[in-house]
Short mmCIF file of N, CA and C in Angstrom, two decimals:
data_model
loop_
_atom_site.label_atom_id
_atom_site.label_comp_id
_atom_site.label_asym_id
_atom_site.label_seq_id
_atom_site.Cartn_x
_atom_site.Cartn_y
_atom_site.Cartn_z
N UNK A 1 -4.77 69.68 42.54
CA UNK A 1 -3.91 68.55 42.25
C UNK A 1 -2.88 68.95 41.19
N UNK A 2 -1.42 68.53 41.25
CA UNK A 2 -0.45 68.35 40.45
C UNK A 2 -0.68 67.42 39.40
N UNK A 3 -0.31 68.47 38.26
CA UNK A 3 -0.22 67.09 36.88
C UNK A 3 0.29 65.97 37.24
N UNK A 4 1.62 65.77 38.20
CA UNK A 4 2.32 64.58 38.31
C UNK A 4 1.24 63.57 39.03
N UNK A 5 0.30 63.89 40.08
CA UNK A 5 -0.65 63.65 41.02
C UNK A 5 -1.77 62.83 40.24
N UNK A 6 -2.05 63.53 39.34
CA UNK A 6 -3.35 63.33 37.94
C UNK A 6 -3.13 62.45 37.52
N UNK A 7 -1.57 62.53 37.09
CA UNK A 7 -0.58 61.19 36.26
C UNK A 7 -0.80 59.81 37.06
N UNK A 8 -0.11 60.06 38.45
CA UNK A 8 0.02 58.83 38.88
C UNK A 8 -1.37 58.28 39.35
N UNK A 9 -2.39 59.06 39.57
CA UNK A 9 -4.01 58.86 39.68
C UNK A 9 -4.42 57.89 38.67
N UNK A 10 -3.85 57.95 37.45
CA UNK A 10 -4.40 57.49 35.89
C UNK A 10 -3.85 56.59 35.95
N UNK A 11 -2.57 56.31 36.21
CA UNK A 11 -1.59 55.00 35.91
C UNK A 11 -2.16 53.90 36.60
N UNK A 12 -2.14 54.10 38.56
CA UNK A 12 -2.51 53.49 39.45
C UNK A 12 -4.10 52.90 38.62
N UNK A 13 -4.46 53.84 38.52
CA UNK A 13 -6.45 52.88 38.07
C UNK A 13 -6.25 52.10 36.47
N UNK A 14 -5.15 52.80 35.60
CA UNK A 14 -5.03 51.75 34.61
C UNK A 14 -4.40 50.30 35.47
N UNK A 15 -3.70 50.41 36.29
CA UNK A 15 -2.52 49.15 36.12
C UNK A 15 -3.94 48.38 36.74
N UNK A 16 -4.40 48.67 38.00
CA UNK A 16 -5.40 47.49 38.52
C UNK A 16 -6.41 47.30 37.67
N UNK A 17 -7.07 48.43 36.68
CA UNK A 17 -7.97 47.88 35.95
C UNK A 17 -7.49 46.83 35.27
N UNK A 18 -6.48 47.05 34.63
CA UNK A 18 -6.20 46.01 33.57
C UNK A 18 -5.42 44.63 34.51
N UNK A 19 -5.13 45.11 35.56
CA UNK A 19 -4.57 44.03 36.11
C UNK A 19 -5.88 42.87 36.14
N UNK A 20 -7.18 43.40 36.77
CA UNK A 20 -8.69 42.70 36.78
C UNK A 20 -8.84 41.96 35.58
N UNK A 21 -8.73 42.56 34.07
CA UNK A 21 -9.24 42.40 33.24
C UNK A 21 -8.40 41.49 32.71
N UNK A 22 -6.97 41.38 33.21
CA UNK A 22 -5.88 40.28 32.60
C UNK A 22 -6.07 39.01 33.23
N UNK A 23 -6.74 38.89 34.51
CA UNK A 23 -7.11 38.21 35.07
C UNK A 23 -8.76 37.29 34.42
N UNK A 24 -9.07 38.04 34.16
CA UNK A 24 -10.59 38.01 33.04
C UNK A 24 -9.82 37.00 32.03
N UNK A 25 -9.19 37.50 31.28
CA UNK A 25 -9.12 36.84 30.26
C UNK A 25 -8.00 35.91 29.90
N UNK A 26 -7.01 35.81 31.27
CA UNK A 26 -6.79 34.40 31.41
C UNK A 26 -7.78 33.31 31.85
N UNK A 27 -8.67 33.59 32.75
CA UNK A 27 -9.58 32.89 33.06
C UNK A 27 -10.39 32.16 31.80
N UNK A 28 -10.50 33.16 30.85
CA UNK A 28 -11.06 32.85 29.72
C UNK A 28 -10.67 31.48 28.96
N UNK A 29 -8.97 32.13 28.54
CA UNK A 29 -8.10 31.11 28.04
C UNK A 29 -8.57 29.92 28.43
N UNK A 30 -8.02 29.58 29.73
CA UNK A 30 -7.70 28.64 30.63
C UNK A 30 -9.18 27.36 30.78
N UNK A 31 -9.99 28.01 31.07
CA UNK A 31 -11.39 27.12 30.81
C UNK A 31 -12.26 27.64 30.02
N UNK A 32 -13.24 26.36 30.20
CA UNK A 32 -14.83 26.52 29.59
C UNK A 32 -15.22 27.41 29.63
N UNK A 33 -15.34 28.33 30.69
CA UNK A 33 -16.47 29.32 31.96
C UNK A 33 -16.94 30.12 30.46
N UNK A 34 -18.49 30.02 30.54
CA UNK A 34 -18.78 31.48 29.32
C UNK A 34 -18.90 32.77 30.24
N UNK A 35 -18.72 33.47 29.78
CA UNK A 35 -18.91 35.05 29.47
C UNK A 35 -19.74 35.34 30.88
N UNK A 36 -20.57 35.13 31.02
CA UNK A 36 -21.64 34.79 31.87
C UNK A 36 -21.37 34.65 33.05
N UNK A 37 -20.93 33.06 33.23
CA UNK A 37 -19.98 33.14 34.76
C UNK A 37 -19.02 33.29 35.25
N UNK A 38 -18.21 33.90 34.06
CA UNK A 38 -17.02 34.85 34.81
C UNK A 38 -17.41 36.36 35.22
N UNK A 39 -18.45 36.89 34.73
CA UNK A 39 -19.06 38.05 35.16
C UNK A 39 -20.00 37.68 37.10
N UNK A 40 -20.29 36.53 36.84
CA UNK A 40 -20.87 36.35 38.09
C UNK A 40 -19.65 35.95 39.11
N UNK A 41 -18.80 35.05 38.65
CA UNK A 41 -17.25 34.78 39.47
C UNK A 41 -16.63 36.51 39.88
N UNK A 42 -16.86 37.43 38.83
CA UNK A 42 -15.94 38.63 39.35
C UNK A 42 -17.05 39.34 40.24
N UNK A 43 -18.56 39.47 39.82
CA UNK A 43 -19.03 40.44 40.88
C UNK A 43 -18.84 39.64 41.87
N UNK A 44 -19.25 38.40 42.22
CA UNK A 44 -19.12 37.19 43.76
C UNK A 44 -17.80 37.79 44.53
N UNK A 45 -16.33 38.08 43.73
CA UNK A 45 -15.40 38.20 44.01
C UNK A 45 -15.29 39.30 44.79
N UNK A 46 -15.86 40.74 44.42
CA UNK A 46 -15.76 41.77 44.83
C UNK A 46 -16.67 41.92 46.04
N UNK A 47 -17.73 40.99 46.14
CA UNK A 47 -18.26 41.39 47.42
C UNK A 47 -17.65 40.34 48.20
N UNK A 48 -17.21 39.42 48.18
CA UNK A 48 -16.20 38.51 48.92
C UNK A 48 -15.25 39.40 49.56
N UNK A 49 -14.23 40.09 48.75
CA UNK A 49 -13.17 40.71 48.59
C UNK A 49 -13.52 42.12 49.99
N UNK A 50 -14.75 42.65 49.75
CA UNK A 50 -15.60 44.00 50.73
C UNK A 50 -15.72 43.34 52.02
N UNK A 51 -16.30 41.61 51.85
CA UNK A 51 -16.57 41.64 53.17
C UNK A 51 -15.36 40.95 54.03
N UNK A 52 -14.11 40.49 53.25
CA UNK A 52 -12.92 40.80 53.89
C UNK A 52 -12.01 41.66 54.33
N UNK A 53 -13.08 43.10 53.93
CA UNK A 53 -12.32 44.01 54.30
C UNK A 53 -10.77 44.38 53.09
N UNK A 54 -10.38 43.57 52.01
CA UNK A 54 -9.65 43.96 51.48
C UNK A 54 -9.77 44.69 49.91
N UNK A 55 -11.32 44.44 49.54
CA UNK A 55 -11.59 45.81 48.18
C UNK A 55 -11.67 47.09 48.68
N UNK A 56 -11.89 47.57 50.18
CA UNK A 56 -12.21 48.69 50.33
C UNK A 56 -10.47 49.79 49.97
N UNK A 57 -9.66 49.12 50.78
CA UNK A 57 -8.32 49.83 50.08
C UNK A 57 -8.01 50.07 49.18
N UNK A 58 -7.98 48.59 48.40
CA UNK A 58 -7.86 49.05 46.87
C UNK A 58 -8.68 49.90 46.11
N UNK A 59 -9.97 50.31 46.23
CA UNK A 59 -10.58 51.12 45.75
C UNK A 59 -10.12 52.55 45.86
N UNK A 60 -9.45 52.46 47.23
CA UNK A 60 -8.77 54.04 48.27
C UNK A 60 -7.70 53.96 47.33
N UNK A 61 -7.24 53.07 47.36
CA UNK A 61 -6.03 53.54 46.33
C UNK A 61 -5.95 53.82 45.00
N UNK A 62 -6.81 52.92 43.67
CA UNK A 62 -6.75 52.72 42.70
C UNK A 62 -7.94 53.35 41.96
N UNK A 63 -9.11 53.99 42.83
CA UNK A 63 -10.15 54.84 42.55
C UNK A 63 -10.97 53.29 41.14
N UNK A 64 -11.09 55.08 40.17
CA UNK A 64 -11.55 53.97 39.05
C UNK A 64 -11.19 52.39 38.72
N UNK A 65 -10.10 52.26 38.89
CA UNK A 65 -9.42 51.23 37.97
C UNK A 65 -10.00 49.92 38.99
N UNK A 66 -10.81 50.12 40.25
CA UNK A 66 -11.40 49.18 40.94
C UNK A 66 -12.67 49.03 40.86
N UNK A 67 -13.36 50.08 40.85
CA UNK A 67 -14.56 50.08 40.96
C UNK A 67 -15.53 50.48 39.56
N UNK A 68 -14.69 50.13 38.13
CA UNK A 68 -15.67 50.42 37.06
C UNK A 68 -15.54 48.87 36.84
N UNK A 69 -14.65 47.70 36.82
CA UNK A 69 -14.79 46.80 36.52
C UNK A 69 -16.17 45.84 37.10
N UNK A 70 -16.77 45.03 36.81
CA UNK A 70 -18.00 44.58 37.52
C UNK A 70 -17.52 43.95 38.90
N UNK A 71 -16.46 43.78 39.24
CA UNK A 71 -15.71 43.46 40.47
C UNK A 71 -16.50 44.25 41.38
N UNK A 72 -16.24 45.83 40.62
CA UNK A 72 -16.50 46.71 41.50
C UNK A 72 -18.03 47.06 42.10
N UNK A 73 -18.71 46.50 41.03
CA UNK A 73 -20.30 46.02 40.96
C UNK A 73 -20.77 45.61 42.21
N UNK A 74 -19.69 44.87 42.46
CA UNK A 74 -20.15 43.21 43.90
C UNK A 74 -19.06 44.14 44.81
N UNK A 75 -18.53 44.98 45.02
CA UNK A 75 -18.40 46.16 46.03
C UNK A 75 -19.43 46.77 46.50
N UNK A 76 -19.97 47.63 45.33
CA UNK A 76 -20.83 48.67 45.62
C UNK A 76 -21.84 48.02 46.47
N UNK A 77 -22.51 46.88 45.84
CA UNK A 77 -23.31 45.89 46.66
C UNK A 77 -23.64 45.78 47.81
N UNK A 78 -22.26 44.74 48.09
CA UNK A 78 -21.74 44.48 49.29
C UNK A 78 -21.20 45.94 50.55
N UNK A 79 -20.96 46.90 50.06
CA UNK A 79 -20.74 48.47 50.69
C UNK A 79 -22.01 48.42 51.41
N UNK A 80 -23.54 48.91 50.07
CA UNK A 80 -24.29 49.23 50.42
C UNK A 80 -25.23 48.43 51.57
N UNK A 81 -25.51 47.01 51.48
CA UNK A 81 -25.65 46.13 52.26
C UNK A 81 -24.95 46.20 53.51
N UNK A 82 -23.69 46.31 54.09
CA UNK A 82 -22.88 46.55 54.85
C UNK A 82 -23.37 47.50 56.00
N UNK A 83 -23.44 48.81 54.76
CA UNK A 83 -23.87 50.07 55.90
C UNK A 83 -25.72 49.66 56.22
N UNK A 84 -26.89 49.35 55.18
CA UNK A 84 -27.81 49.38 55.56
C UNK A 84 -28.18 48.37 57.06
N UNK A 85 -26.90 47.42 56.98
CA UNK A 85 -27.35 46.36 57.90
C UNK A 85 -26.78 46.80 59.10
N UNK A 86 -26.22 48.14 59.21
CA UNK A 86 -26.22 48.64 61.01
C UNK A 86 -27.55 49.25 61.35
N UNK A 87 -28.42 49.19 60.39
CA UNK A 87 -30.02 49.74 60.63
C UNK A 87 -30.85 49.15 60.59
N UNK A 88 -30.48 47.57 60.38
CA UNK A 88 -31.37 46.29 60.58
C UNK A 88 -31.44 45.38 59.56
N UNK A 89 -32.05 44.46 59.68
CA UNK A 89 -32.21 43.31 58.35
C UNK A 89 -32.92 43.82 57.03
N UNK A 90 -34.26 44.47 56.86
CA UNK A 90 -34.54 45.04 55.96
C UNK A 90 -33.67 45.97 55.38
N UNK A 91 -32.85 47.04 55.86
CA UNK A 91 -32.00 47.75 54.97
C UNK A 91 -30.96 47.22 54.53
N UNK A 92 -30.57 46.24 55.51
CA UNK A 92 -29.49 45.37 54.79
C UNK A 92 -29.83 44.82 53.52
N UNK A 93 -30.73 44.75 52.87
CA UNK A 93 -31.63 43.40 51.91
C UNK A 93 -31.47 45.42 50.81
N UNK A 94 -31.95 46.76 51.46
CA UNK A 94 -32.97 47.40 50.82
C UNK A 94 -31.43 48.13 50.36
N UNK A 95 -30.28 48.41 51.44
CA UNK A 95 -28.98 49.47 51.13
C UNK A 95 -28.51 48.87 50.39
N UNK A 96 -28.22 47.69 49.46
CA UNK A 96 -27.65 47.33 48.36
C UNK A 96 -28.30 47.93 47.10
N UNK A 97 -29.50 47.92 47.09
CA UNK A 97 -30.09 48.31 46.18
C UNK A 97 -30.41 50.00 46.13
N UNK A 98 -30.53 50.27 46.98
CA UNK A 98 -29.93 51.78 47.19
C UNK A 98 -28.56 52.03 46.46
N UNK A 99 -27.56 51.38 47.01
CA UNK A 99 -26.48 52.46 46.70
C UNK A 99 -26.32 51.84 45.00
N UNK A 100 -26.89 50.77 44.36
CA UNK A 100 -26.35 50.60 43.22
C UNK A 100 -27.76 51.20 42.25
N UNK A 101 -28.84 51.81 42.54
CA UNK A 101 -29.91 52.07 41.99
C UNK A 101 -29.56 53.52 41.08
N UNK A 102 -28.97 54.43 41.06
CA UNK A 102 -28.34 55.63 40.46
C UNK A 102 -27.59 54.87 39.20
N UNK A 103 -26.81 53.89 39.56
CA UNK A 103 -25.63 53.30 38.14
C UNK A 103 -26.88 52.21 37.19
N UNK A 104 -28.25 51.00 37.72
CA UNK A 104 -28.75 50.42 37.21
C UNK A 104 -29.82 51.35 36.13
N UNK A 105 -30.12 52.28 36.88
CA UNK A 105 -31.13 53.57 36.34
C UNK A 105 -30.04 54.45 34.94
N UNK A 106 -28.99 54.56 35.29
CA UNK A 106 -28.53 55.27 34.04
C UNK A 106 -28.40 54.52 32.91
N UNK A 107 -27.91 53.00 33.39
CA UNK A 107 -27.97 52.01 32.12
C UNK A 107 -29.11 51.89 31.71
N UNK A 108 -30.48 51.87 32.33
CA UNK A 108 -31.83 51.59 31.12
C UNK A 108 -32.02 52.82 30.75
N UNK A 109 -31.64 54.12 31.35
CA UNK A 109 -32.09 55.15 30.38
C UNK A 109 -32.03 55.37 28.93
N UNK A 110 -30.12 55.30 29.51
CA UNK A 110 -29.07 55.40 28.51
C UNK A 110 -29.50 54.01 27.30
N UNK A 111 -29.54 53.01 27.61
CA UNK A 111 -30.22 52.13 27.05
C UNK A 111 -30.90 52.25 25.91
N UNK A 112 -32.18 52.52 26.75
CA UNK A 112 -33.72 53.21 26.05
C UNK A 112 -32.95 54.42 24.88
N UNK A 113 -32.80 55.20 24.96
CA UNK A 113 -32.17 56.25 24.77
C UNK A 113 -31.58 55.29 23.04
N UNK A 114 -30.23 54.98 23.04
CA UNK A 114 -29.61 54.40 22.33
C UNK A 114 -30.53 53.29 21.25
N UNK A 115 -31.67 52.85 22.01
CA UNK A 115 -32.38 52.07 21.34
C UNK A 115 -33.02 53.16 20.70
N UNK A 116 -33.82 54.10 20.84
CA UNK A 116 -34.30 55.28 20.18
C UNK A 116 -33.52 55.63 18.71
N UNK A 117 -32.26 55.85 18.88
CA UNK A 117 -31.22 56.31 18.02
C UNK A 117 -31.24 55.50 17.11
N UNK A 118 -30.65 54.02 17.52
CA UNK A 118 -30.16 52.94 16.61
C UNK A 118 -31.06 51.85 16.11
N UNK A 119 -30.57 51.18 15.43
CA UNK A 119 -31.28 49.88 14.41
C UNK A 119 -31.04 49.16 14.88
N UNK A 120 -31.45 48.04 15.89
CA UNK A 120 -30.33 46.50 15.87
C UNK A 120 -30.99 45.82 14.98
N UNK A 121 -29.97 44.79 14.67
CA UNK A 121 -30.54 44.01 13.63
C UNK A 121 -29.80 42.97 14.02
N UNK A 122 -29.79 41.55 13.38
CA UNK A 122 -29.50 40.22 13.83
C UNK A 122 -27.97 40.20 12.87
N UNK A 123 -26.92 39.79 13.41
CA UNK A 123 -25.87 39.97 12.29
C UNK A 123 -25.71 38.57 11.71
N UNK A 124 -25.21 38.63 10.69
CA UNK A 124 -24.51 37.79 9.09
C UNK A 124 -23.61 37.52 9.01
N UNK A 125 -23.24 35.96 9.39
CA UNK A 125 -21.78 36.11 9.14
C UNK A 125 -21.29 35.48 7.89
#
């Protein structure tokens, strides 16, 4: 790949990431919704979005900048579910959890791990 290639690789996944995330936090502005169910509104979105057939492009196009946001979460999901369910109802239920079981497994490691390291403590304001 060309630096220019690399470049426009980086730009393209910044602009939609942040395009997602500007979207996030107007949502924020704008209503009540906590924290919580706008995380469940964006993964809902992304597997909505898969099974219209229109996250899979954007991902082709925008790489990261689609699929690190939790949008991309309710992709991977919805992907994995997708393909398991040309092999029947159980893999449909079992290929979601397949294809997202590698990214849920690094977060409790990494987790565990970090809890090892650090102190939490209750903060003071």
């Amino acid at each position: 790949m060309q630096a220019t290639e690399i470049l426009f690789a980086f730009l393209k996944a910044f602009a939609v990431g942040g395009l997602i995330c500007t979207i996030a936090q107007v949502i924020i502005n704008l209503t009540d919704l906590t924290s919580g169910k706008i995380l469940v509104l964006f993964m809902l979105a992304g597997i909505v979005l898969t099974a219209l057939g229109i996250y899979q492009p954007l991902v082709e196009w925008a790489g990261a900048g689609a699929t690190v946001p939790i949008s991309g979460f309710g992709y991977l999901l919805a992907n994995g579910a997708m393909k398991g369910a040309q092999e029947g109802l159980f893999e449909a239920l079992t290929g979601a959890l397949a294809a997202a079981s590698a990214g849920v497994s690094a977060a409790v490691v990494f987790s565990f791990l970090a809890s090892l390291v650090f102190r939490s403590h209750t903060k003071h304001n």
